CSV table of C-alpha atoms in Angstrom, one decimal:
chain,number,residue,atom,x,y,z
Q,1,UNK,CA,0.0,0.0,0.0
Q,2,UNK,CA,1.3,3.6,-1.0
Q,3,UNK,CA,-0.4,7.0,-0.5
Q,4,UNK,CA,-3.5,7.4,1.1
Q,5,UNK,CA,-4.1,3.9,1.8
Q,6,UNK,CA,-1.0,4.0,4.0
Q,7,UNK,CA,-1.8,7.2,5.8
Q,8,UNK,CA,-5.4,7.6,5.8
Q,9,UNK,CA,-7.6,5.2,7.6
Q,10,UNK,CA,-10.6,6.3,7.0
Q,11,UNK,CA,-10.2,6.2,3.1
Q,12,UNK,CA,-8.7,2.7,3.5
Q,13,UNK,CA,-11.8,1.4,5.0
Q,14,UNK,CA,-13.9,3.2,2.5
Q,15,UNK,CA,-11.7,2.0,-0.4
Q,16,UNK,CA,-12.0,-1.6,1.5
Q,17,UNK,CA,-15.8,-1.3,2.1
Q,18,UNK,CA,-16.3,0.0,-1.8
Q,19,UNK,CA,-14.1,-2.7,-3.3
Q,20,UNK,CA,-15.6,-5.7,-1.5
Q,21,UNK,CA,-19.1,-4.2,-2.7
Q,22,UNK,CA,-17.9,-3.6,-6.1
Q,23,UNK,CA,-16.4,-7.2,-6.4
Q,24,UNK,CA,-20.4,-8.5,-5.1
Q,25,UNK,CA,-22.1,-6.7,-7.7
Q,26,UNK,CA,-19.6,-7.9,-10.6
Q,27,UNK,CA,-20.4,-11.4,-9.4
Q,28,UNK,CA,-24.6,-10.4,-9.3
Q,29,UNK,CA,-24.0,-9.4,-12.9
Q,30,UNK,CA,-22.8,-12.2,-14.3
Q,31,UNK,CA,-24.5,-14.8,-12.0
Q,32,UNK,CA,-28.0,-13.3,-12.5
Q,33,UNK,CA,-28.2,-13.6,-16.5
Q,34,UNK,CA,-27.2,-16.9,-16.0
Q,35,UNK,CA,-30.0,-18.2,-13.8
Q,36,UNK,CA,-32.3,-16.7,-16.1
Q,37,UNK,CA,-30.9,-18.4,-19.3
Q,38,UNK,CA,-29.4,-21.4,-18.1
Q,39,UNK,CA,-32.2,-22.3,-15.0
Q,40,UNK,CA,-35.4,-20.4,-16.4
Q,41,UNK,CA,-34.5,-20.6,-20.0
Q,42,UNK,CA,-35.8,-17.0,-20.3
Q,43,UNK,CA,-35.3,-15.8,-23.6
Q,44,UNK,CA,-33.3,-12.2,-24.6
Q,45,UNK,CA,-35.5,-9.9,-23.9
Q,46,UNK,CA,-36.7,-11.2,-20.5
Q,47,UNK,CA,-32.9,-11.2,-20.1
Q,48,UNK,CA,-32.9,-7.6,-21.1
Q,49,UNK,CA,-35.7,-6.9,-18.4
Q,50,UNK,CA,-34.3,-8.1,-16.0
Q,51,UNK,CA,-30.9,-5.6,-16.2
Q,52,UNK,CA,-33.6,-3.1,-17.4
Q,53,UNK,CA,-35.2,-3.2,-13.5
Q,54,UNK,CA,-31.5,-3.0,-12.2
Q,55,UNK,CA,-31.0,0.0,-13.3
Q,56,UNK,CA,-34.8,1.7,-13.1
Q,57,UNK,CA,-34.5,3.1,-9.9
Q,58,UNK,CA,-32.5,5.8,-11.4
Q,59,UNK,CA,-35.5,7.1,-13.3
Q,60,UNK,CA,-37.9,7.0,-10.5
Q,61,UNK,CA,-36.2,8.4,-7.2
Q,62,UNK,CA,-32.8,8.9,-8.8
Q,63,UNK,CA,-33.6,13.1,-8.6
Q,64,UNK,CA,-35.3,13.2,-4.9
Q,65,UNK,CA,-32.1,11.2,-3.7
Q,66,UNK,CA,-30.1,13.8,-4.6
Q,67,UNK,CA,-31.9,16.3,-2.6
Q,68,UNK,CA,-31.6,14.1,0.4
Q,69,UNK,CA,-28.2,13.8,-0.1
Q,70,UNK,CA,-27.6,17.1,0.1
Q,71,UNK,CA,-29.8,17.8,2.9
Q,72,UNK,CA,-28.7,14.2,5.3
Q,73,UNK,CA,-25.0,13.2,6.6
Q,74,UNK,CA,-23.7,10.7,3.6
Q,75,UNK,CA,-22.5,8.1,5.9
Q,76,UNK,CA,-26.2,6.4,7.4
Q,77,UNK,CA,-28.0,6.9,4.0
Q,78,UNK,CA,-24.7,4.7,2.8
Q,79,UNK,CA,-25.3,2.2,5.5
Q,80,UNK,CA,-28.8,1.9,5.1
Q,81,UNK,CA,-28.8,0.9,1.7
Q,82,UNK,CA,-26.1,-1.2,2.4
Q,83,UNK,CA,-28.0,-3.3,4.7
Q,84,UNK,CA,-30.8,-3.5,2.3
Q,85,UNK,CA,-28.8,-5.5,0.0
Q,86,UNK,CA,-27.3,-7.5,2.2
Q,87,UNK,CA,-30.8,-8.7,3.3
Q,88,UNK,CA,-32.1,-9.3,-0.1
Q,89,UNK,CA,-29.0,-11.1,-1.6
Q,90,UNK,CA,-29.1,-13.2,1.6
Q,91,UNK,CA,-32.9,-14.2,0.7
Q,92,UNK,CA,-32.5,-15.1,-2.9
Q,93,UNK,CA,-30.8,-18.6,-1.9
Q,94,UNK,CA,-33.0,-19.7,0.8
Q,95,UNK,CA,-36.2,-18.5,-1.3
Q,96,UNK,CA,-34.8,-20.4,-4.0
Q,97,UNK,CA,-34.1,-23.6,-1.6
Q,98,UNK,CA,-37.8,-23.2,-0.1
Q,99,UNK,CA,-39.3,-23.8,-3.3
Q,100,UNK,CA,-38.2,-22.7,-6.9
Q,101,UNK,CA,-37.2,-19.3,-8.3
Q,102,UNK,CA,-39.7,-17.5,-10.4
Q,103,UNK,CA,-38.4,-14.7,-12.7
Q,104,UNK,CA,-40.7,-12.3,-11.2
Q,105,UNK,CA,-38.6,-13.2,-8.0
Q,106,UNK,CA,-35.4,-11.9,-9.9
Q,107,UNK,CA,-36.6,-8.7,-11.2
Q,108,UNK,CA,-38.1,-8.1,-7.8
Q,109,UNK,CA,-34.6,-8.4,-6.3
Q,110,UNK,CA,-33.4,-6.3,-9.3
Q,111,UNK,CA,-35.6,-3.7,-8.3
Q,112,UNK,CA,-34.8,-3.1,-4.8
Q,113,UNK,CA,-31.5,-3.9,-5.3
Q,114,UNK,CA,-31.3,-1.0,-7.8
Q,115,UNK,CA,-33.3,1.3,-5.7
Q,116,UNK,CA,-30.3,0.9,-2.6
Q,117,UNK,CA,-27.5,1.0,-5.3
Q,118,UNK,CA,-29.2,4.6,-6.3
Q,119,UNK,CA,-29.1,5.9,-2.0
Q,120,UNK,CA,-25.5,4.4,-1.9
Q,121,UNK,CA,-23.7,5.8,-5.3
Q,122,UNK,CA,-25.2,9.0,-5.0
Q,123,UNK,CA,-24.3,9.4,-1.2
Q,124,UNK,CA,-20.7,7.9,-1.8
Q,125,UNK,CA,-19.6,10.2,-4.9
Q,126,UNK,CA,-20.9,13.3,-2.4
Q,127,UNK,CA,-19.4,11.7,0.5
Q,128,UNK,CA,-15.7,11.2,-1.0
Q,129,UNK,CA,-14.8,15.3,-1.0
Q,130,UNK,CA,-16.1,15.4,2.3
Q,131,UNK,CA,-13.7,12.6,3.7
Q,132,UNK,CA,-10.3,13.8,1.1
Q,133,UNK,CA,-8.8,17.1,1.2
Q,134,UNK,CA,-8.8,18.8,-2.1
Q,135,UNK,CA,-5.5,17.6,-3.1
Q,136,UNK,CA,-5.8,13.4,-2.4
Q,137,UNK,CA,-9.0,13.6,-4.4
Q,138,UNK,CA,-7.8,12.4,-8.2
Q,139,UNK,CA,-5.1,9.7,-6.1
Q,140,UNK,CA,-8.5,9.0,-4.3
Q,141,UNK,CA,-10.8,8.5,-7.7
Q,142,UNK,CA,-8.1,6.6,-9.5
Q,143,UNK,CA,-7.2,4.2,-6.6
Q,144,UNK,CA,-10.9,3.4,-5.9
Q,145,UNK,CA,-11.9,3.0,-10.1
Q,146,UNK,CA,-9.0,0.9,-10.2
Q,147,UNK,CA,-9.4,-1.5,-7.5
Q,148,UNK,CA,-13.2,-1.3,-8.5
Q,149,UNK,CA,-12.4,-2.7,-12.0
Q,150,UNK,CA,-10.1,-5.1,-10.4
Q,151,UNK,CA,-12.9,-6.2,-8.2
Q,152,UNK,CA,-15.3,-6.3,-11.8
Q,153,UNK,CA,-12.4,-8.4,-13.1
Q,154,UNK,CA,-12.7,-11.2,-10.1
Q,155,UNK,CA,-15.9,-11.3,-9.6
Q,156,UNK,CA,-17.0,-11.8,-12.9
Q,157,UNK,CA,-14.6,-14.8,-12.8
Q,158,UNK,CA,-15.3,-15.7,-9.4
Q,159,UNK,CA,-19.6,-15.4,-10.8
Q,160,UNK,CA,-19.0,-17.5,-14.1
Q,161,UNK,CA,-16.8,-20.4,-11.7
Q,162,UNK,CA,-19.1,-20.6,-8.5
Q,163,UNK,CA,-22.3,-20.6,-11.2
Q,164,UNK,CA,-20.7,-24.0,-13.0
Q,165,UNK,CA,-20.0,-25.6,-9.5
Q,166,UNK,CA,-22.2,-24.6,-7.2
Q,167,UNK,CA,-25.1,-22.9,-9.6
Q,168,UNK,CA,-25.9,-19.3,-10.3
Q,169,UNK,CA,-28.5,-19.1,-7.7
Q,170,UNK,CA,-25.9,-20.3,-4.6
Q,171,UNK,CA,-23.7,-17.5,-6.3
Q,172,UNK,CA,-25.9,-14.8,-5.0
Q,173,UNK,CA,-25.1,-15.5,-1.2
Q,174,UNK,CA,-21.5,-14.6,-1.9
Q,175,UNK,CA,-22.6,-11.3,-2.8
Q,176,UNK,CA,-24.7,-11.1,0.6
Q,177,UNK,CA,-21.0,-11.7,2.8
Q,178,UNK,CA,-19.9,-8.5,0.4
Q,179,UNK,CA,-22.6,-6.3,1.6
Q,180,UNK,CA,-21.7,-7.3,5.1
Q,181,UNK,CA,-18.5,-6.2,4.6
Q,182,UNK,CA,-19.0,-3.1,3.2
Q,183,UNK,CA,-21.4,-2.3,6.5
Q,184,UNK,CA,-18.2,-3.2,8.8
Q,185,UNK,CA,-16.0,-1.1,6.9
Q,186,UNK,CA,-18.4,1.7,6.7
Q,187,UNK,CA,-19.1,1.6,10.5
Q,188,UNK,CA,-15.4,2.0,11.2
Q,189,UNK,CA,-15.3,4.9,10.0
Q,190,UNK,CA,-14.5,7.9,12.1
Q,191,UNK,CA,-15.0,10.7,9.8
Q,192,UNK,CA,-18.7,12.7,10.6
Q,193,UNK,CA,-19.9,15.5,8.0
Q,194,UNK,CA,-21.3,18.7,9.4
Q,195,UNK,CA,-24.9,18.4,9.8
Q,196,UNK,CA,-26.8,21.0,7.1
Q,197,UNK,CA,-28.2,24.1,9.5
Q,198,UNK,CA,-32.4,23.3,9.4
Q,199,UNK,CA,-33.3,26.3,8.7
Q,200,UNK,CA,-31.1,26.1,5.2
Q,201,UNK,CA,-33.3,22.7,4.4
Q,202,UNK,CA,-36.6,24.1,6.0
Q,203,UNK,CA,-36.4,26.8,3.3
Q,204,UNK,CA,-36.5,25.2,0.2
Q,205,UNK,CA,-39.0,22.5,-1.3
Q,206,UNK,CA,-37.5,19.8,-2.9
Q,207,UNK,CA,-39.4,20.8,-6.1
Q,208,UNK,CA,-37.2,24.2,-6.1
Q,209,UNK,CA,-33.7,22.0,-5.2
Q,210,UNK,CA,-34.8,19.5,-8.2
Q,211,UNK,CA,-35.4,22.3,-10.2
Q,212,UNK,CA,-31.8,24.0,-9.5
Q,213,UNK,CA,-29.8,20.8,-9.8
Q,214,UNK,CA,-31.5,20.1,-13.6
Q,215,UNK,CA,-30.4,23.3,-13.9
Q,216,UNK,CA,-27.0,23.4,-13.3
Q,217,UNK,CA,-26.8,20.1,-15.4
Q,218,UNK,CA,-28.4,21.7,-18.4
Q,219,UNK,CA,-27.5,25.6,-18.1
Q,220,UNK,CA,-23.7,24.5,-17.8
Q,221,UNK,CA,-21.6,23.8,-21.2
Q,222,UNK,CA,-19.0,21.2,-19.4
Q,223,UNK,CA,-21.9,19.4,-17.7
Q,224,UNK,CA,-24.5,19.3,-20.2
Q,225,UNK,CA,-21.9,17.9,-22.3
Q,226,UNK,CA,-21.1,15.2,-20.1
Q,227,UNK,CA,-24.9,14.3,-19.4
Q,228,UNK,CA,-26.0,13.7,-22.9
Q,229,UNK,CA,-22.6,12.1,-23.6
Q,230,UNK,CA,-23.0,9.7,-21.0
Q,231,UNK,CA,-26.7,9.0,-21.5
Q,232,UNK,CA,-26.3,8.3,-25.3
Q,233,UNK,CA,-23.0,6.3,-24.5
Q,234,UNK,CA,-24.9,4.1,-21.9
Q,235,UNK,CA,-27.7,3.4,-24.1
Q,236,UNK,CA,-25.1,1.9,-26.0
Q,237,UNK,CA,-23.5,0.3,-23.0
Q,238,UNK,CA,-26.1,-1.7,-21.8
Q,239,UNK,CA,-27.9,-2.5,-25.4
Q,240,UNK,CA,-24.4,-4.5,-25.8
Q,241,UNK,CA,-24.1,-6.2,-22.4
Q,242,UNK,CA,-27.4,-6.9,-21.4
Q,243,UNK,CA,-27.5,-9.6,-24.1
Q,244,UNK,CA,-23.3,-10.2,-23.5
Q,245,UNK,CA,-24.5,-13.9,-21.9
Q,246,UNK,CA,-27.0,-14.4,-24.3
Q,247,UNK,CA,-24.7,-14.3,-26.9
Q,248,UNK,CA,-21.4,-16.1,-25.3
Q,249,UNK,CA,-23.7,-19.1,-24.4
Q,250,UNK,CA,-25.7,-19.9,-27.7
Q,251,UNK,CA,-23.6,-17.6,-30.6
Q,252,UNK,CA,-19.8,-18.4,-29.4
Q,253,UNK,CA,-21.0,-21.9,-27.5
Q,254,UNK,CA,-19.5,-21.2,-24.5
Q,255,UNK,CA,-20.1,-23.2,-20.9
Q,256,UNK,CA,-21.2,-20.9,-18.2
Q,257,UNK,CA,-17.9,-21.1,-16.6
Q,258,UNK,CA,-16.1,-20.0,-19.3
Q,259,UNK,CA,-18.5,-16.9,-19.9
Q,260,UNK,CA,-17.4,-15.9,-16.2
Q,261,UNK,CA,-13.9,-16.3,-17.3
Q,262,UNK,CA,-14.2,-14.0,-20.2
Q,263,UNK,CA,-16.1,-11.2,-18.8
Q,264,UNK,CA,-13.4,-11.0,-16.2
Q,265,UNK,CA,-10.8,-10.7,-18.7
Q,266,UNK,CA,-12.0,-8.2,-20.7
Q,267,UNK,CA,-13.4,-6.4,-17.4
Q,268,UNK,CA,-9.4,-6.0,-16.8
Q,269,UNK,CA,-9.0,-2.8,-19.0
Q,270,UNK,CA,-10.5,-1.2,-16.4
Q,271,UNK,CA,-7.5,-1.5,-14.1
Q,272,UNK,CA,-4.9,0.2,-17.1
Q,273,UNK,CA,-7.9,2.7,-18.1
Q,274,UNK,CA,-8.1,3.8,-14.2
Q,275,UNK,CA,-4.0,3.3,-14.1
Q,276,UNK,CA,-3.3,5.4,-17.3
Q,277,UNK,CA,-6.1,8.3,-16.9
Q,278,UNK,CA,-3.9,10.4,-14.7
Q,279,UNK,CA,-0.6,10.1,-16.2
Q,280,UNK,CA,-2.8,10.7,-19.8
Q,281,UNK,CA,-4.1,14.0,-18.4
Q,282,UNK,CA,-0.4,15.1,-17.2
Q,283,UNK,CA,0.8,14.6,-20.7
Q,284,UNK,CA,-2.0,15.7,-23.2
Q,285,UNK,CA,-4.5,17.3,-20.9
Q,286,UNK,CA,-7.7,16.6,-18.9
Q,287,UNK,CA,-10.2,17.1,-22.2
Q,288,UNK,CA,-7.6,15.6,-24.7
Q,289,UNK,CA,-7.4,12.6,-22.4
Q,290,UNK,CA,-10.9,12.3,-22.1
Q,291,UNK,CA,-11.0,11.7,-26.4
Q,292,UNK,CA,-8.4,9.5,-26.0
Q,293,UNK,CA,-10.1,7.5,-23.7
Q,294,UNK,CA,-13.8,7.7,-24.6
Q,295,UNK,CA,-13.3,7.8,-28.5
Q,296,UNK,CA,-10.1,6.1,-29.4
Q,297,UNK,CA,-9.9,2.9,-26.7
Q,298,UNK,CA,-13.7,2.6,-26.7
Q,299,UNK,CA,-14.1,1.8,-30.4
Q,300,UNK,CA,-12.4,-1.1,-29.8
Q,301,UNK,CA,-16.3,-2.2,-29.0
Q,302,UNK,CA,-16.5,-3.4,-32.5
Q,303,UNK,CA,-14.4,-6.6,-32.3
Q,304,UNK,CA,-16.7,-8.2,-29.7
Q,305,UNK,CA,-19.5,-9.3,-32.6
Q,306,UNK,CA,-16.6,-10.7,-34.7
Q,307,UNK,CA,-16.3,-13.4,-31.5
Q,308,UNK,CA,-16.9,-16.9,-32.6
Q,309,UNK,CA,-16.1,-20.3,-31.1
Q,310,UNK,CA,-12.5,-21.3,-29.9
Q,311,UNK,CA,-9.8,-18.9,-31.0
Q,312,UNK,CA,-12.1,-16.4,-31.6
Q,313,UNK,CA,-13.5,-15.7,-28.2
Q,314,UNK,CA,-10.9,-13.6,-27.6
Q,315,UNK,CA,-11.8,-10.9,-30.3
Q,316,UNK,CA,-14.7,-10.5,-26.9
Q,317,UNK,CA,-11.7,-10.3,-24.5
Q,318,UNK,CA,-9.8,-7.7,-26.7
Q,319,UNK,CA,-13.2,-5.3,-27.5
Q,320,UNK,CA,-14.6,-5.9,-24.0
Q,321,UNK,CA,-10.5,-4.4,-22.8
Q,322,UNK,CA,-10.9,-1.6,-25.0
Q,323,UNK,CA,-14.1,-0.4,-23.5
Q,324,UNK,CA,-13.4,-1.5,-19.9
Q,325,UNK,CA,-10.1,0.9,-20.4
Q,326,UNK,CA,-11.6,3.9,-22.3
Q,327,UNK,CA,-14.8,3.9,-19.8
Q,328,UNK,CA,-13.0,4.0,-16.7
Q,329,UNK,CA,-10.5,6.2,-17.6
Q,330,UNK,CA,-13.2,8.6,-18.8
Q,331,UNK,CA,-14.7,8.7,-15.4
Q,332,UNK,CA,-11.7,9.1,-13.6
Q,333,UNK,CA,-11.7,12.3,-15.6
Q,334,UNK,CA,-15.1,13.2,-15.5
Q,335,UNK,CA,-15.5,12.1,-11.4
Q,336,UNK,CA,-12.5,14.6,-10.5
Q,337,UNK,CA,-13.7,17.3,-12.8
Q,338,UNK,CA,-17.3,17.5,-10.7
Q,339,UNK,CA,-15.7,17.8,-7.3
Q,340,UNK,CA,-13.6,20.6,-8.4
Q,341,UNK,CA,-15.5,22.7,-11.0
Q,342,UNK,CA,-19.3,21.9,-8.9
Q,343,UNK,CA,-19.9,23.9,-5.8
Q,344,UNK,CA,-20.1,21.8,-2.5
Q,345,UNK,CA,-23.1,22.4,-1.6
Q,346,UNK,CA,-25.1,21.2,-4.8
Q,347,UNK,CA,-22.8,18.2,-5.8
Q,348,UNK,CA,-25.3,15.4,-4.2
Q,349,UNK,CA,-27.8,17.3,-6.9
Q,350,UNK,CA,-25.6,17.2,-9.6
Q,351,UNK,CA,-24.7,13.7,-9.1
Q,352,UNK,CA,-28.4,12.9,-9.1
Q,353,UNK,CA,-29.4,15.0,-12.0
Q,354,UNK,CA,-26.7,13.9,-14.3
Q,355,UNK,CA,-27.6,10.2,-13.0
Q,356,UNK,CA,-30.8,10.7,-13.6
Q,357,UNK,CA,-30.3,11.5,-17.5
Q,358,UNK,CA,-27.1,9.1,-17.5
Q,359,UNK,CA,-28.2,6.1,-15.5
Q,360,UNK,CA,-32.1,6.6,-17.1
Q,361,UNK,CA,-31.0,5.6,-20.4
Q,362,UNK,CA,-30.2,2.2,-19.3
Q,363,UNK,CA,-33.1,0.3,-19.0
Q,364,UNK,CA,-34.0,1.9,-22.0
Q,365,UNK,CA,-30.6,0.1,-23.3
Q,366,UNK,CA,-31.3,-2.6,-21.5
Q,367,UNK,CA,-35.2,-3.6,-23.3
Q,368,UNK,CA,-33.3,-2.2,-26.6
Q,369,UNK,CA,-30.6,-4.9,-26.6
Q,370,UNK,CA,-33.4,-7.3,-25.5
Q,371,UNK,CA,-35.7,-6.9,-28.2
Q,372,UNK,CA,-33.4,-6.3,-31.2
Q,373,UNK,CA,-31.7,-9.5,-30.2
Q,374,UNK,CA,-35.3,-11.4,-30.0
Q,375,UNK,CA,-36.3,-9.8,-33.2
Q,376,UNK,CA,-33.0,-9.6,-35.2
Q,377,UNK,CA,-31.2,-12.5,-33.7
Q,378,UNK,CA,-28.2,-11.9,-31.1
Q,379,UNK,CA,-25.6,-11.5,-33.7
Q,380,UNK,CA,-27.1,-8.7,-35.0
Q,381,UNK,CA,-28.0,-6.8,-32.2
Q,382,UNK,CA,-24.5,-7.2,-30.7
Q,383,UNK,CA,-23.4,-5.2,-33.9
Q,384,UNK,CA,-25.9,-2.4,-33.5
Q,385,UNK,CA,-25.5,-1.9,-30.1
Q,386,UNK,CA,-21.4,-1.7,-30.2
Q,387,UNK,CA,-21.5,1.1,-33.2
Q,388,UNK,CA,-23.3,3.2,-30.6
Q,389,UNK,CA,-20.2,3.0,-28.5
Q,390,UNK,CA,-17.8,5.1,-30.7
Q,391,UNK,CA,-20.7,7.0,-32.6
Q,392,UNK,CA,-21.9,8.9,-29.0
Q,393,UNK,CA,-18.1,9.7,-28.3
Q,394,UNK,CA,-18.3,12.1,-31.3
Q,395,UNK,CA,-20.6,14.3,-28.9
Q,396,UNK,CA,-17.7,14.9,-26.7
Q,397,UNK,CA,-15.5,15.6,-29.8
Q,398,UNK,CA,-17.7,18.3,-31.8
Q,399,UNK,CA,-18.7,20.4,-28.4
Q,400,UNK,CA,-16.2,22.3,-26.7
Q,401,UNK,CA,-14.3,19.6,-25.0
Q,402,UNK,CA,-13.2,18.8,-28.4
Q,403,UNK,CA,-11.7,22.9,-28.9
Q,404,UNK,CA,-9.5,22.7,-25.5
Q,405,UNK,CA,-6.8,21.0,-23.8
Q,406,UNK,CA,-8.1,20.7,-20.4
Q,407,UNK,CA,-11.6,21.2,-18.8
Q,408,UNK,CA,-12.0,23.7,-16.7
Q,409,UNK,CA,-11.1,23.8,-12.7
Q,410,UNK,CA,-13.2,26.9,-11.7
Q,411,UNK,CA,-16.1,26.6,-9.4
Q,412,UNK,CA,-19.4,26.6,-11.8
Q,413,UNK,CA,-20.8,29.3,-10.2
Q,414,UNK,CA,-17.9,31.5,-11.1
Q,415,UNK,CA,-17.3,30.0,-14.4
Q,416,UNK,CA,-19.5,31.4,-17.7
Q,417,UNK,CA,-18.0,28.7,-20.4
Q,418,UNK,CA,-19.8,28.8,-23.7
Q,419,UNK,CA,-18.9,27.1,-27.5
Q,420,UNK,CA,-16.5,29.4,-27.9
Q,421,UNK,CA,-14.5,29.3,-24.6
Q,422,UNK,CA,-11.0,29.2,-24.5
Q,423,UNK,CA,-9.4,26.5,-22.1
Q,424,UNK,CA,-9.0,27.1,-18.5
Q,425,UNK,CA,-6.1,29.4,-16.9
Q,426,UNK,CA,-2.5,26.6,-15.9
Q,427,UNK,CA,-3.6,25.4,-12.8
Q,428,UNK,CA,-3.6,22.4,-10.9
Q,429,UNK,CA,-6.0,19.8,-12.5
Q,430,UNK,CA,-7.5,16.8,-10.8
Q,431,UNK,CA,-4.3,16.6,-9.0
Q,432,UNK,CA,-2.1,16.3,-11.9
Q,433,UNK,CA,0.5,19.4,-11.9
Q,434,UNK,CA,0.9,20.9,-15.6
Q,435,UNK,CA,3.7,20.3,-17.7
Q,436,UNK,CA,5.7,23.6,-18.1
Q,437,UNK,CA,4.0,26.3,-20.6
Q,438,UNK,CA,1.3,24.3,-20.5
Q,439,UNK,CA,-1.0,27.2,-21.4
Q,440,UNK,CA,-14.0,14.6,-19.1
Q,441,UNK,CA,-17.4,9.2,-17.7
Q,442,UNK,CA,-18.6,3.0,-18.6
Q,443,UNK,CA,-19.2,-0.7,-17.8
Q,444,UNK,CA,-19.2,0.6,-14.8
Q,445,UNK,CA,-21.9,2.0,-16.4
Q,446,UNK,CA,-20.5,5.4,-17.6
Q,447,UNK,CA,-21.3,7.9,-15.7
């Protein structure tokens, strides 16, 4: 351990708590398609539905969580939701055990599950600035999206190899004993936020602090980019891997096992993308960077239909790197951008309202995948669905990210950035020092 997992505790249990968690869900995504195509035999689109409810929530509370967020300490809205997965992953099995496993069951679970993933992310990106001084926050970001993709990258493994030995529906308990660590780790924590004053929350309806968060999403250049960038690019996202097991298992003839094994390793680009994002931005700059990663390793998405049987499952393994690299990287970029350029007090509705937009576009992905590959056939669909990957980067390239060197570090509220603004003032960005005369969003699902 180097950095501020050697001298700050409280980050190391957080970093602990969110890896553990991180490694859980990995596992969930890979061992839930599989009970629903290898034990219910559901076909692509029920497949689709079911990541479709995973991510759902985000359209129907993700904007009031944000204004709770903003109004409630981080840390027990964190907990809570914590616990609420740990309860329903630990009832799955024994449900299952009691008497079969009915696919309404699953997207039940989905949904819940979904709903305390929206409390949790949204409380834990506000939480982070609160906990890191301004200076540890990029080191923070990249170490925690690169032990999160290394997490993706075992527990899709660890998913695909329990759900061959001991069955994809036994595989859900492991996530369970995640959750439960997550809740130690979070507990431990010794950092407490400054409560909000009530007469500051008693003032304002949460229609009015909706209202101003979609506004500072939309009336912003830098963050409107990023929203419809990340909503079009997820759309994509999800079309492509809500069908990833459909197709592995009855286009490429793989064994569940193996599908497990495969996910992982192209989930592995996530480690370099979250390793290289920083040292990217030192060299070419925070916006260039952001290209690079989002446009140039991402289109790399258009090998995985090419993937046949043997040999050729690895043209999955090399598109699936690509995107796993370019996506993390990307938010990397785009995470430490927010907590500088957003004031603090409306980053839990920024998070949420860019969510919202981002994160709403998946199920939408989701049902898309699902029913072009029930009416086109898998093959297909896997084609149209990984063009969208490259095609939304071209937002980010033709707005003003693509006119500057390196987004901008001043607080929106003081900043007035329009098509034709020049790139910010030298200065310290996302932690990485300028070079001398030196004059940003995946799957994690992008965000």
């Amino acid at each position: 351990m180097s950095g501020l997992l050697r001298r700050h505790r409280d980050f190391r249990l957080l970093w602990c708590g969110e890896t553990a968690g991180k490694f859980g869900a990995a596992l969930t995504n890979v061992a839930m398609p599989l009970v629903a195509v290898s034990t219910l035999h559901a076909s692509p689109f029920a497949v689709g539905l079911l990541g479709a409810c995973g991510w759902l929530p985000w359209l129907l509370i993700g904007l009031p969580v944000g204004v709770w967020v903003d109004r409630l300490p981080r840390r027990p809205l964190m907990l809570g939701a914590a616990g609420l997965s740990l309860v329903l992953f630990a009832a799955v099995p024994l449900l299952a055990r009691s008497g079969g496993l009915p696919l309404g069951l699953l997207i039940a679970v989905a949904l819940l599950a979904g709903a305390a993933a929206v409390v949790f992310q949204t409380a834990y990106s506000a939480y982070l600035p609160t906990l890191l001084a301004p200076a540890d926050r990029a080191e923070g970001n990249a170490k925690l999206h690169g032990s999160a993709s290394a997490a993706q990258l075992a527990g899709q493994g660890a998913g695909g190899l329990l759900a061959q030995l001991a069955g994809a529906v036994n595989a859900l308990s492991v996530n369970a004993a995640t959750f439960l660590i997550a809740l130690l780790c979070l507990r431990g924590i010794r950092h407490r936020e400054a409560r909000p004053a009530a007469r500051e929350r008693g003032l304002r309806t949460m229609t009015a602090e909706l209202a101003e968060g979609l506004r500072l999403v939309a009336g912003d250049v830098w963050f409107r980019t990023l929203t419809l960038f990340g909503a079009v690019s997820n759309l994509a996202l999800m079309g492509y891997q809500s069908i990833a097991a459909v197709f592995l298992v009855r286009e490429v003839g793989l064994a569940p096992g193996a599908v497990g094994g495969l996910l992982a390793l192209g989930a592995s680009g996530g480690v370099a993308g979250a390793f290289l994002a920083r040292r990217a931005a030192g060299r070419c700059g925070t916006a260039r960077a952001l290209l690079l990663s989002e446009l140039g390793l991402s289109s790399a998405a258009l090998l995985i239909p090419l993937a046949v049987h043997g040999a050729g499952a690895l043209l999955y393994v090399a598109g699936s790197f690509g995107v796993s690299a370019g996506v993390v990287a990307g938010n990397v970029l785009k995470v430490s951008f927010q907590q500088r350029y957003c004031p603090p007090a409306l980053l839990g509705r920024l998070i949420a309202g860019s969510a919202f937009l981002n994160y709403g576009t998946l199920p939408l992905g989701a049902l898309l995948g699902g029913a072009l590959g029930s009416a086109l056939g898998v093959r297909p669909a896997m084609w149209i669905m990984t063009a969208g990957v490259p095609l939304a980067a071209l937002i980010l390239l033709f707005s003003p990210i693509g006119r500057v060197r390196d987004l901008p570090v001043r607080p929106a509220e003081d900043a007035r950035p329009g098509p034709g603004a020049r790139g910010p003032e030298p200065a310290e960005r996302d932690g990485v020092t300028p070079l001398p005369g030196a004059r940003g969003r995946g799957l994690e699902a992008g965000d």
